[in-house]
Coordinates of C-alpha atoms and ligand atoms in Angstrom, one line a residue:
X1 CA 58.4 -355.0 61.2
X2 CA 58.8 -358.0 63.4
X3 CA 56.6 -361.2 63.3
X4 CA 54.3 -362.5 65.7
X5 CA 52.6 -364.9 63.7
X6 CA 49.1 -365.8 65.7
X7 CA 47.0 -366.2 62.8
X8 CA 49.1 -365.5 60.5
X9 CA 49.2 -361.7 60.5
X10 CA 52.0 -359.6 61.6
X11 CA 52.6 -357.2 64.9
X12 CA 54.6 -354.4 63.3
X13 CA 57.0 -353.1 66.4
X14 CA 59.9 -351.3 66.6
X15 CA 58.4 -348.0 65.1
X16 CA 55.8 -347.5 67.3
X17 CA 56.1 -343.6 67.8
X18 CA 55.2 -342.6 64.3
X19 CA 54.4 -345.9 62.4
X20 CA 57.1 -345.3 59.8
X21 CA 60.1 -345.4 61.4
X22 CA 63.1 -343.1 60.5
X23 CA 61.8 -341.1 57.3
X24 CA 65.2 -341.6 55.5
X25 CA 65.8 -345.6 55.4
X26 CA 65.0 -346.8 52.2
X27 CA 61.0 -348.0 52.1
X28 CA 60.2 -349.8 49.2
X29 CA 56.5 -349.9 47.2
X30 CA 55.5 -353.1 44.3
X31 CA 52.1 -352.5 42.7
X32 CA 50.7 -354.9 40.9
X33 CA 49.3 -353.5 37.6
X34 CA 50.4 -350.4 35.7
X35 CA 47.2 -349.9 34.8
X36 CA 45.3 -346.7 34.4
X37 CA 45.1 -347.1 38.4
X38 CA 48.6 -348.0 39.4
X39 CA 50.9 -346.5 36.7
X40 CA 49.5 -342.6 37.5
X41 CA 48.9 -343.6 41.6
X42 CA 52.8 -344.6 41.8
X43 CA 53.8 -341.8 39.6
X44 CA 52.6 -339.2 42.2
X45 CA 53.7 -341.2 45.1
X46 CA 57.1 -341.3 43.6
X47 CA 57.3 -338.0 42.7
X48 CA 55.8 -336.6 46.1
X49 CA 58.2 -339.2 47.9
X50 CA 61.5 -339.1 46.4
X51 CA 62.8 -341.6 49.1
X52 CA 60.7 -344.0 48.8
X53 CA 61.2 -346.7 45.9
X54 CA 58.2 -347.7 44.1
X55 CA 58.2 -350.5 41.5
X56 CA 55.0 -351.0 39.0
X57 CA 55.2 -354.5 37.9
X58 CA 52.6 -355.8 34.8
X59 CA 52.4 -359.6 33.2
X60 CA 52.4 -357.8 30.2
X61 CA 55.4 -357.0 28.9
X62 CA 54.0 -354.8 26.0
X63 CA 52.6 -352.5 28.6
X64 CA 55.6 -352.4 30.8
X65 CA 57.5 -351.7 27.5
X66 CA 55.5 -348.7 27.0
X67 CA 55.9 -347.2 30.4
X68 CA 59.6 -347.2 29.7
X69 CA 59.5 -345.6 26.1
X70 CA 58.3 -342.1 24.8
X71 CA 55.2 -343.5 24.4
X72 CA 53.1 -344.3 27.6
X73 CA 50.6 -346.4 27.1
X74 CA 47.6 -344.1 28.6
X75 CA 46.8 -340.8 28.2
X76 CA 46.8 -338.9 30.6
X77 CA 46.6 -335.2 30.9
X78 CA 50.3 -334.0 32.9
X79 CA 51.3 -337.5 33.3
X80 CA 54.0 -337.4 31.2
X81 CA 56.0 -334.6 32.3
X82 CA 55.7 -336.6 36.0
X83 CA 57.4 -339.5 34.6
X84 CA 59.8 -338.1 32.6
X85 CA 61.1 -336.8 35.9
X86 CA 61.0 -339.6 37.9
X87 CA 61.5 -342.7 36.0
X88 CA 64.8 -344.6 36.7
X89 CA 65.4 -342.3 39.8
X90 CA 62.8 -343.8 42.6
X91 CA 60.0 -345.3 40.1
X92 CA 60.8 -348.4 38.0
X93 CA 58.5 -350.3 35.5
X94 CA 59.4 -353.8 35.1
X95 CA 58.2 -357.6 34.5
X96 CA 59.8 -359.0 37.4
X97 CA 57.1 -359.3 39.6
X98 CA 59.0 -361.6 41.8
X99 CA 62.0 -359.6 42.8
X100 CA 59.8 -356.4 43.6
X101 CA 57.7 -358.6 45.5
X102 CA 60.3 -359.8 47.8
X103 CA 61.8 -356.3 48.2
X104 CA 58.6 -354.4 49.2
X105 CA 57.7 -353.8 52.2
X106 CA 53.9 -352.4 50.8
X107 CA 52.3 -353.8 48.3
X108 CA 49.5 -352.7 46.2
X109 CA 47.1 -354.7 44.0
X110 CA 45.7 -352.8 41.1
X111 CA 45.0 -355.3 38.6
X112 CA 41.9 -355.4 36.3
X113 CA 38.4 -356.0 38.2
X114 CA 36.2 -356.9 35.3
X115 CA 32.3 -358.0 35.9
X116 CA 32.2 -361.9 35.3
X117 CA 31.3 -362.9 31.9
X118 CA 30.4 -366.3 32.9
X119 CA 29.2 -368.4 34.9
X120 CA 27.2 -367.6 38.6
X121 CA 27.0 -364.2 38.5
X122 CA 27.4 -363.7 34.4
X123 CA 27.2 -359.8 34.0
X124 CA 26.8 -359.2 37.8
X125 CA 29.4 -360.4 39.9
X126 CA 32.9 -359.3 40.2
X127 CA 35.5 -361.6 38.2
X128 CA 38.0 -361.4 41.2
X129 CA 40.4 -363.9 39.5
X130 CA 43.6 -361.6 38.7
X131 CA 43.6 -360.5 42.3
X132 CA 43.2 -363.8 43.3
X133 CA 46.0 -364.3 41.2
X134 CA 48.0 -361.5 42.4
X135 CA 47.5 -362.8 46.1
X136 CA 48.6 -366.2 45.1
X137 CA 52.0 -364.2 43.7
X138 CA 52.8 -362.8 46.5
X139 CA 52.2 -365.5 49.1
X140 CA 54.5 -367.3 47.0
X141 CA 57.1 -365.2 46.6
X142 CA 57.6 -363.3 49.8
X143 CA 60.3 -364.2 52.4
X144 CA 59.3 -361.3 54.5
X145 CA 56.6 -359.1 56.3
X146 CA 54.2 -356.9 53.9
X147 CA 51.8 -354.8 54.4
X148 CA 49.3 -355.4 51.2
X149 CA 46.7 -352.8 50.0
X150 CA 43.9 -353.6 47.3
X151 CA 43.7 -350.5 45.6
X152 CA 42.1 -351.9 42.5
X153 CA 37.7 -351.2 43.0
X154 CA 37.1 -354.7 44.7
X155 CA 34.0 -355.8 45.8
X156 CA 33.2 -355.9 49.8
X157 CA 34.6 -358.4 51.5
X158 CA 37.7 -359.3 49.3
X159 CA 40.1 -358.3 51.6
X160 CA 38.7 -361.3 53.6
X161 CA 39.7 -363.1 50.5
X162 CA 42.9 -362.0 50.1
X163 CA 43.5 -362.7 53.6
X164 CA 42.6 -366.5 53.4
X165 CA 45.0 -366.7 50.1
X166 CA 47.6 -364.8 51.6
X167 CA 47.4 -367.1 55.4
X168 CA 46.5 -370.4 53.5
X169 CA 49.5 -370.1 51.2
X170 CA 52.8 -368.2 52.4
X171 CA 56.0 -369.0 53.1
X172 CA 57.2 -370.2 57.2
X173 CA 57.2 -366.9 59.4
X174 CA 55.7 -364.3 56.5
X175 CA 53.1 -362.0 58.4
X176 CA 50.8 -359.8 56.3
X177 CA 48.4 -356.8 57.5
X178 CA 45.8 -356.3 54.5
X179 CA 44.3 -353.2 54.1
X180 CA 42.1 -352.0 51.8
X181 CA 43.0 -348.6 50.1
X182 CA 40.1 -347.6 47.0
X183 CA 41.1 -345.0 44.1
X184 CA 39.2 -342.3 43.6
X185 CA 40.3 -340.8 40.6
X186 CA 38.6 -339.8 37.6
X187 CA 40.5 -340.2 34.3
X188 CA 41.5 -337.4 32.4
X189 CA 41.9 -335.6 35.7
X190 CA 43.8 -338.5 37.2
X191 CA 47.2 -336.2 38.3
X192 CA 44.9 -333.4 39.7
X193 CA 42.5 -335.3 41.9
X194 CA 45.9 -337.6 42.9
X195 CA 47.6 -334.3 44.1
X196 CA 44.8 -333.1 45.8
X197 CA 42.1 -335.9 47.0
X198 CA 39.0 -335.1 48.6
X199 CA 40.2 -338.1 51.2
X200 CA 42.4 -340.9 51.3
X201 CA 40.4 -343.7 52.7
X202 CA 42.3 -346.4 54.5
X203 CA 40.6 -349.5 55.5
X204 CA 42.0 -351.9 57.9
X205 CA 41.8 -354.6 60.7
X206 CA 41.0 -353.1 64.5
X207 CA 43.8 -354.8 66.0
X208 CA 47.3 -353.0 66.9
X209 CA 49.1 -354.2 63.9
X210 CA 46.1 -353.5 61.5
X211 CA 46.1 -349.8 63.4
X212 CA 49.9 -349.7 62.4
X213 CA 49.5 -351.0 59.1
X214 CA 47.0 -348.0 58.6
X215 CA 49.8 -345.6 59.8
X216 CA 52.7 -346.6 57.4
X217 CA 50.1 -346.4 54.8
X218 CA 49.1 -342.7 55.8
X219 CA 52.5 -341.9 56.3
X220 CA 53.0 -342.3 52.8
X221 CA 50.3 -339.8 51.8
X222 CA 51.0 -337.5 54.4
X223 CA 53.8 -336.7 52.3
X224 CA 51.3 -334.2 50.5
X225 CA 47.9 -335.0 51.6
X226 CA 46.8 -332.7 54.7
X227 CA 46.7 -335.4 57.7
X228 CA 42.2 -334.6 58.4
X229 CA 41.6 -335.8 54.6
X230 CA 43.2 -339.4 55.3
X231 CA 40.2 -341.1 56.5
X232 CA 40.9 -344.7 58.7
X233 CA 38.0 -347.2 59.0
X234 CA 37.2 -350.8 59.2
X235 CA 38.1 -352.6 56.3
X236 CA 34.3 -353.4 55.3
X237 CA 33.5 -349.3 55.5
X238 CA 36.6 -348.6 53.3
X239 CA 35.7 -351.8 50.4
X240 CA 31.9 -350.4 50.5
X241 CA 32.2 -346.5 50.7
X242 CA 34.1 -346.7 47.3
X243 CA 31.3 -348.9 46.0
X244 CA 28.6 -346.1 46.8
X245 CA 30.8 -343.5 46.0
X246 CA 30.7 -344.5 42.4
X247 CA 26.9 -345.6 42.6
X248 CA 25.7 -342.0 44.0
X249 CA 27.6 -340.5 41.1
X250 CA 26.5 -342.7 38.8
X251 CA 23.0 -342.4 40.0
X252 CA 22.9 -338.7 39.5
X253 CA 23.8 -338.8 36.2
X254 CA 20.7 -341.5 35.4
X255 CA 18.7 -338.8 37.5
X256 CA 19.3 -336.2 35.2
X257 CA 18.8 -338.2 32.3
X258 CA 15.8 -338.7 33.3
X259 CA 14.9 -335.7 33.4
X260 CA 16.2 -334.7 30.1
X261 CA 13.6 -336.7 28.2
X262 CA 10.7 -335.1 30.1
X263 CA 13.0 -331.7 28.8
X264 CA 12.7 -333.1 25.3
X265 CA 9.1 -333.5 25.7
X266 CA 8.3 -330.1 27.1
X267 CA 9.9 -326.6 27.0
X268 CA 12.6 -327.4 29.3
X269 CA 16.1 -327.4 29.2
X270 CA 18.3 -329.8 31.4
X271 CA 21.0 -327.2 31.8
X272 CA 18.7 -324.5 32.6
X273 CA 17.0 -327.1 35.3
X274 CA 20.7 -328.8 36.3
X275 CA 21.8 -325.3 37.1
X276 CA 18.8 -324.3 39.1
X277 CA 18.9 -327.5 41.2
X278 CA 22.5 -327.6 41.5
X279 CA 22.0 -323.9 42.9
X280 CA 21.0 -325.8 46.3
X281 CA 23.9 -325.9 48.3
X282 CA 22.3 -329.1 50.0
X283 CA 22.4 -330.7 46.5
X284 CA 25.5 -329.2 44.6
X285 CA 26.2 -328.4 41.0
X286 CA 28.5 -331.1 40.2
X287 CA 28.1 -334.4 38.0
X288 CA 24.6 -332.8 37.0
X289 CA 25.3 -332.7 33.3
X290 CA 23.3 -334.8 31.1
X291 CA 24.6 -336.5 28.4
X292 CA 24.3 -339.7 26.2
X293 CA 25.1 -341.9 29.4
X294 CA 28.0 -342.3 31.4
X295 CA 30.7 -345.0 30.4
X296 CA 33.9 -345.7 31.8
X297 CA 35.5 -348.7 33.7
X298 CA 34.1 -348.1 37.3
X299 CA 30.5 -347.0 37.2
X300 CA 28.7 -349.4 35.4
X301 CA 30.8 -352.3 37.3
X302 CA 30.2 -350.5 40.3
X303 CA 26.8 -350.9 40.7
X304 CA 26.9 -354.1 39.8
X305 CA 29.0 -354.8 42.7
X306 CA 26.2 -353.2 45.2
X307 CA 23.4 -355.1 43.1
X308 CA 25.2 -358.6 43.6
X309 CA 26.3 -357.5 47.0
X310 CA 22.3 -357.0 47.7
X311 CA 21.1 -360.1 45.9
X312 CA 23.8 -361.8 47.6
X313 CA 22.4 -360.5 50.7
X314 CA 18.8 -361.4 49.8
X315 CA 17.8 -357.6 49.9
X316 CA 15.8 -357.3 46.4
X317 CA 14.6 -354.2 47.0
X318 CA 17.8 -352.4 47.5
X319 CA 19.1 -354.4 44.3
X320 CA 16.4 -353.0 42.3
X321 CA 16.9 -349.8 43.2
X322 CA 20.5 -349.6 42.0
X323 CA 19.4 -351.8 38.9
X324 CA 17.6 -348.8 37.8
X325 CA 20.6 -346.7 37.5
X326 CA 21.9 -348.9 34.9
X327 CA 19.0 -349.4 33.0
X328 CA 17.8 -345.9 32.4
X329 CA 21.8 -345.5 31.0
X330 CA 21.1 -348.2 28.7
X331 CA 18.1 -346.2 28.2
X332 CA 19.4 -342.9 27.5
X333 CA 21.9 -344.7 25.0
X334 CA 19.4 -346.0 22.6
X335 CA 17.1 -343.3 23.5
X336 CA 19.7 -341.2 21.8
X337 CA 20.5 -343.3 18.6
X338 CA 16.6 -343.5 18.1
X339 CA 16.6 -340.2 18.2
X340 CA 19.0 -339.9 15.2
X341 CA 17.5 -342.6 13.2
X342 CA 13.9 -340.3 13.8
X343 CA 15.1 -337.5 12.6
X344 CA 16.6 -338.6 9.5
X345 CA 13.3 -339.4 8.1
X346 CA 12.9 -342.8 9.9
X347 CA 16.1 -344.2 8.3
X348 CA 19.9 -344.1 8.4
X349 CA 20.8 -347.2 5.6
X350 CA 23.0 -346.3 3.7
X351 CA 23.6 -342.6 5.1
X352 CA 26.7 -341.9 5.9
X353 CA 26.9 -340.4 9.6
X354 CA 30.4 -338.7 11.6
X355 CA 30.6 -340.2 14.8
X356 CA 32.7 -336.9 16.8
X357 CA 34.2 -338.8 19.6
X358 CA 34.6 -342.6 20.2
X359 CA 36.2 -342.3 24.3
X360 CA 34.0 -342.5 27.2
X361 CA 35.0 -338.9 28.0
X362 CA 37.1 -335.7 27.3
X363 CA 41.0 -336.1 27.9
X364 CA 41.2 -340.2 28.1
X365 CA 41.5 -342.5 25.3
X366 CA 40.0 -345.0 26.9
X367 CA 36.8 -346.1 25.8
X368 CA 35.5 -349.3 28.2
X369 CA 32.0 -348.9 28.3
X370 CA 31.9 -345.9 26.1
X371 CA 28.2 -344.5 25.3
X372 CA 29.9 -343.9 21.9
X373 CA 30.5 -347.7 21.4
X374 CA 26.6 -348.6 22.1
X375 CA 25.5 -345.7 19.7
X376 CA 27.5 -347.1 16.8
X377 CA 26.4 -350.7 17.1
X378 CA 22.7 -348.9 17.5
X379 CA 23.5 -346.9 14.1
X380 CA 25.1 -350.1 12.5
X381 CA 22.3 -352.2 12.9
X382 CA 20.3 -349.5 11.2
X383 CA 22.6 -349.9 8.2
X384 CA 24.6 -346.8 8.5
X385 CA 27.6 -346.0 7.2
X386 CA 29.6 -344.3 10.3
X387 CA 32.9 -342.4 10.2
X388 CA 34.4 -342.0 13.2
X389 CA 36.9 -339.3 14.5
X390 CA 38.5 -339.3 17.8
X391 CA 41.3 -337.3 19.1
X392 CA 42.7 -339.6 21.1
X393 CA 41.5 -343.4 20.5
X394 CA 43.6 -345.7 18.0
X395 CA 41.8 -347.4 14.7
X396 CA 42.7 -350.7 16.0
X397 CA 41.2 -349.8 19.7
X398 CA 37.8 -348.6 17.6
X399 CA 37.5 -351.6 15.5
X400 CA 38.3 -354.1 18.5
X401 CA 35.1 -352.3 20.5
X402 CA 32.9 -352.7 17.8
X403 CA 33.6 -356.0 17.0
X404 CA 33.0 -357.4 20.7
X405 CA 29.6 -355.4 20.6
X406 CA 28.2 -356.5 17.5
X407 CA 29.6 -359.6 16.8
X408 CA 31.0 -359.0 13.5
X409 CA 35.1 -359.4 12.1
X410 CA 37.4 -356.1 11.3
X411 CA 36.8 -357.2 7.7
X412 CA 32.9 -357.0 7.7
X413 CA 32.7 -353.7 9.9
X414 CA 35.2 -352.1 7.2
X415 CA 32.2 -352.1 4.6
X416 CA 30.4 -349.7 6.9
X417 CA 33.1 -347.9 9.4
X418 CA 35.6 -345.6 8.2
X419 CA 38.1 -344.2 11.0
X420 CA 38.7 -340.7 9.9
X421 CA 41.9 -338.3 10.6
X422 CA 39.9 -335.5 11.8
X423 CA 36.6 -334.4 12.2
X424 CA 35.9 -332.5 9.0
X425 CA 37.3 -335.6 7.2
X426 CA 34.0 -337.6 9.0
X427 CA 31.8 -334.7 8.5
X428 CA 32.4 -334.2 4.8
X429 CA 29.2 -336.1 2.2
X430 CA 27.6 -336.7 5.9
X431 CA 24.0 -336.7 6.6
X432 CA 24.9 -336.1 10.1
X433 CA 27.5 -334.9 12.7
X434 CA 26.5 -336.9 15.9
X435 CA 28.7 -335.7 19.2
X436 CA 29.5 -338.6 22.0
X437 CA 32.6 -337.6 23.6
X438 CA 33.1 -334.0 24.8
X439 CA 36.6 -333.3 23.3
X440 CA 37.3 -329.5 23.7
X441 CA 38.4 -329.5 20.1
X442 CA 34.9 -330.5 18.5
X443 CA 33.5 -327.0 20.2
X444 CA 36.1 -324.8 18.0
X445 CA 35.5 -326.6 14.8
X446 CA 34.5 -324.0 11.7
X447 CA 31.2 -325.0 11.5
X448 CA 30.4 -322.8 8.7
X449 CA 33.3 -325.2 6.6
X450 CA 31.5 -328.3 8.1
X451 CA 28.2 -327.2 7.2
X452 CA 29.3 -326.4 3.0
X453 CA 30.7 -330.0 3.0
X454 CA 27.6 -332.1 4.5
X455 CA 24.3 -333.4 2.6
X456 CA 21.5 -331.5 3.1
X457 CA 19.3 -331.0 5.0
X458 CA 22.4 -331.1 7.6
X459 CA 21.9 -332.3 11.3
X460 CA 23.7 -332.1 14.3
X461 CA 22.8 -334.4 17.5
X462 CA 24.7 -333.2 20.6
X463 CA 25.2 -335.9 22.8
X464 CA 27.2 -333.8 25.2
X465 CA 25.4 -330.2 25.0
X466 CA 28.5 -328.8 24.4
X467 CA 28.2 -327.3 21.0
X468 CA 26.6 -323.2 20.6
X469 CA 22.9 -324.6 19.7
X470 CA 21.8 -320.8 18.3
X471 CA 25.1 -320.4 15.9
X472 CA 24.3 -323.8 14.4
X473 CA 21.1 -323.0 13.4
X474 CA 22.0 -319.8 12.2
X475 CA 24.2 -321.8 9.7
X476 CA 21.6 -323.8 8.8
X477 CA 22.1 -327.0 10.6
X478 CA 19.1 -328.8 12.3
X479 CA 20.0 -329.4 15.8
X480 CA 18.7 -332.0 18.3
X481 CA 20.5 -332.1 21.4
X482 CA 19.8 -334.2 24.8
X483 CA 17.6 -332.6 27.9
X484 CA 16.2 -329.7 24.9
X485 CA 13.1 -330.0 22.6
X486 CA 14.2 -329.6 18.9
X487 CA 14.0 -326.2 17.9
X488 CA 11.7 -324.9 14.9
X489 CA 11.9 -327.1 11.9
X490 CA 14.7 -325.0 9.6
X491 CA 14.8 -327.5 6.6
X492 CA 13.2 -325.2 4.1
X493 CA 16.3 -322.5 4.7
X494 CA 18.3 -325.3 3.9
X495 CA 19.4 -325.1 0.4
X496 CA 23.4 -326.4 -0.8
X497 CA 25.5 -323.5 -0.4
Ligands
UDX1 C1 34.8 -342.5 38.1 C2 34.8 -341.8 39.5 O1 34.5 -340.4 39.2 C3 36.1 -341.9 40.2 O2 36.0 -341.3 41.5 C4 36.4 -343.4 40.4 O3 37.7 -343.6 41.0 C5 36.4 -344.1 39.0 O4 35.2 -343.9 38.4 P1 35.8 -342.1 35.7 O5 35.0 -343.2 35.3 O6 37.3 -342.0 35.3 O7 35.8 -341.9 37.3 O8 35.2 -340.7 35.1 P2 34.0 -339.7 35.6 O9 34.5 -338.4 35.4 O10 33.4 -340.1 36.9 O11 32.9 -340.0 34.4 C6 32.2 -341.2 34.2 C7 31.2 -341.1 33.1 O12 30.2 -340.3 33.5 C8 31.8 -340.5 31.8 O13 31.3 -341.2 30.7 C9 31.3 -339.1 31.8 O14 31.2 -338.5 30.6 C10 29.9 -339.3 32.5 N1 29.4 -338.1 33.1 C11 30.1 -337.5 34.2 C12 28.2 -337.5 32.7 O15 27.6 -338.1 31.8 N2 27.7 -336.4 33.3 C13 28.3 -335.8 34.4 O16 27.8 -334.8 34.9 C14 29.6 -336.4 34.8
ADP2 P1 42.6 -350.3 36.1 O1 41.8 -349.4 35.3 O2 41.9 -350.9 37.3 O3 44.0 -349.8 36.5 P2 43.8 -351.8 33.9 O4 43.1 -352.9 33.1 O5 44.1 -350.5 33.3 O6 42.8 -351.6 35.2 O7 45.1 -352.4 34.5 C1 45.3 -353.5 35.2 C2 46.7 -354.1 34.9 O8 46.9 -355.2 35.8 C3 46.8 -354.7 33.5 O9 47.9 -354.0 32.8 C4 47.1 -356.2 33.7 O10 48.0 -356.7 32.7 C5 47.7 -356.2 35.0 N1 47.7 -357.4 35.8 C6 46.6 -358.3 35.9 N2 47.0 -359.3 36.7 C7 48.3 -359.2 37.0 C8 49.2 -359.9 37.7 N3 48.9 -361.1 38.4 N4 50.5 -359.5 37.8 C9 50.9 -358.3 37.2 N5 50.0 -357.6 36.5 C10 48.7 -358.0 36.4

């Protein structure tokens, strides 16, 4: 990379015929955050590109601590057996932000992208300060050219942003290219839908040293990604596709929660529908399941990007379009506590209820904006006792969630939450087994064992329609499940066994 400093971005010569240069020399990736973005997006990069040196850096030294031990500090499914392999050789966690910086010569930002909890924009707008921060770093620090890639989900335009921090702030004769790079991966299948992506989007400025930027980048993935699913555009198409990626998903799962209370009402079944409309090629059989409402970092923060990008815009009508999606989840989460509470005879005080699953989904234990979270502080405020079992997510994590939602200390939630070893710890003396996440593990429970342990009459609640509806009831359990009307009453077969 050479400098022609214009405005204060670079022209990137001297590898002009494919971008990258000669393959062997030694090219060196920082990313900013080893988060649940950059620690498993670096691991396959260094892995797939053993010549390339990539460096996750973290301000937290607990975390960085972790990626160096036995002990990772996410879980994620094949992740582990990546690192193992790699770390030390051509991937290196470390707190010096400062000397990767300088070394790179690509730099990705994946740093936490919360929605703004105060302030213009409260529970809207994107709080864009650590990437502020991030840029601030590295205009700091750097003494040489670097191409920088927000990876982490930004909201439109922040590349501008980044720009204007990066320009406004660097060091005599630094040039930068900014491009913008979103993540598509889902956690829990993080390492699959790394190795084999739908498309690598690339976003970037139309000038010759944006268009070169863009090829170094792809030159990276073209290591294992076929060459026609690395997709170039203009920075704003790259920042906003990944926007409505997660909105369109997001929206079909409100769309079929919507339709499982009309299910409830009637004789339907969601599956039975999901299946038949997913049948339609045009409209395709994925993200179609119904379930207590989706959770998770992106989806929820994601479509309160395109809301605030449409306010912002003055375009209500589009706004309040999207704010629908959210507010039929938040919906179909109390929907589905009030459904417990109903069926216990119009009251839970007192009555102790197993929470199975506390993470937003199978395979992760991470639980931002977990369904499970809103159904417990639903079921607390009811004056249940809950006992919670999840395979994956720590005591401390559980009580930490359920003290930001309700408001109350560790101390005062422990006179009404129990965090149970396993799940026929929670189920035993319960009223009620009540499914949020769908762990694999809670389909192969002995039910039979579950069901001599409980008070009766027994009840199940499937959050997740994952559980065999017809065996249950066999058993003796009263099952209510989303997107299916309760089957016949069964409490008078219902005698302790
Ligand atoms: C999502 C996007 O899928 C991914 O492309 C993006 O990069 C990050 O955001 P993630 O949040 O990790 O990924 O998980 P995802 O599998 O999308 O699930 C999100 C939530 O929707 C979960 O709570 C899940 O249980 C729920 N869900 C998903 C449903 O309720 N029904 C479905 O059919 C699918
Ligand atoms: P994501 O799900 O987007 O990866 P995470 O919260 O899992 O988000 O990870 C983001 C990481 O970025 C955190 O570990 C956080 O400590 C780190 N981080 C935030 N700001 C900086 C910064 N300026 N320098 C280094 N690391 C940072």
């Amino acid at each position: 990379m050479t400098s022609n400093d214009n405005d204060g971005m670079p022209t990137f010569s001297g590898d002009e015929k494919n971008g990258h240069g000669d393959e062997h020399s030694t090219f060196r990736i920082c990313c900013i955050g080893a988060g649940y973005v950059g620690g498993p997006t670096c691991a396959i990069i260094a892995s797939k590109c053993p010549h390339i040196k990539v460096t996750v850096v973290d301000v937290s030294a607990d975390r960085i601590a972790a990626w160096n031990s036995d002990h990772l500090p996410l879980f994620e499914p094949g992740l582990e057996d990546i690192i193992k392999t790699i770390r030390n050789r051509n991937l290196f966690f470390s707190t010096d932000t400062k000397k990767a910086i300088q070394e790179a010569d690509l730099i990705f930002i994946s740093v936490n992208t919360p929605t703004k909890s105060y302030g213009f924009g409260n529970g809207r707008a994107p709080d864009l300060r650590y990437v502020e921060e991030a840029a601030r770093q590295i205009a700091h620090t750097a003494t040489s050219n670097k191409i920088v890639v927000e990876k982490s989900t930004v909201p439109v335009n922040a590349a501008e942003s980044i720009k204007t921090i990066l320009k406004t702030n660097k060091q005599p004769g630094v040039c930068y290219q900014v491009l913008s790079n979103p993540e598509f991966l889902a956690e829990g299948s993080a390492i699959c839908d790394l190795l084999a992506p739908d498309r690598v989007l690339i976003g970037g400025d139309e000038s010759i040293d944006g268009s070169l930027a863009i090829k170094k980048l792809s030159w990276v993935y073209e290591h294992w990604v076929p060459k026609e699913r690395i997709l170039t555009t203009n920075t704003w198409s790259s920042e906003l596709s990944k926007l409505v990626a997660n909105a369109f998903l997001a929206q079909r799962i409100s769309s079929i929660n919507t339709i499982s209370a009309v299910c409830e009402a009637t004789g339907a079944s969601v599956s039975e529908v999901a299946k038949a409309v997913g049948l339609d090629s045009r409209i395709g059989s994925k993200f179609l399941n119904a379930s207590v409402g989706f959770g998770g970092s992106c989806f929820q923060k994601d479509v309160y990007n395109l809301i605030y990008l449409a306010e912002s815009l003055k375009l209500e009508p589009v706004a309040q379009y999207w704010l629908q999606v959210i507010k039929i989840n938040d919906w179909q989460r109390e929907r589905f506590a009030h459904m417990i509470v109903q069926n216990l005879f119009g009251s839970v005080s007192g009555k102790k209820i197993a929470i199975l699953g506390f993470a937003f989904k199978k395979d992760t234990a991470d639980t931002r904006e977990s369904s499970s979270i809103y159904v417990c502080r639903y079921l607390l405020a009811e004056g249940a006792s809950l006992h919670i079992y999840d395979p994956k997510v720590s005591m401390q994590r559980i009580f930490l969630d359920l003290s930001e939602q309700t408001g109350k200390s560790e101390a005062e939630l422990r006179n009404h939450v129990r965090i149970a070893t396993d799940a026929y710890e929670a189920a035993k003396e319960s009223h009620a087994l009540v499914i949020c996440t769908e762990w694999d593990e809670f389909k192969k429970l002995d039910y039979p064992l579950i069901y001599s342990t409980m008070k009766k009459p027994s009840f199940i609640f499937d959050g997740r329609i994952i559980l065999d509806h017809d065996q249950l009831i066999s058993l003796g359990f009263n099952v209510f499940c989303i997107g299916q009307k309760p089957p016949i009453n069964k409490y008078l077969n219902q005698s302790p066994r």
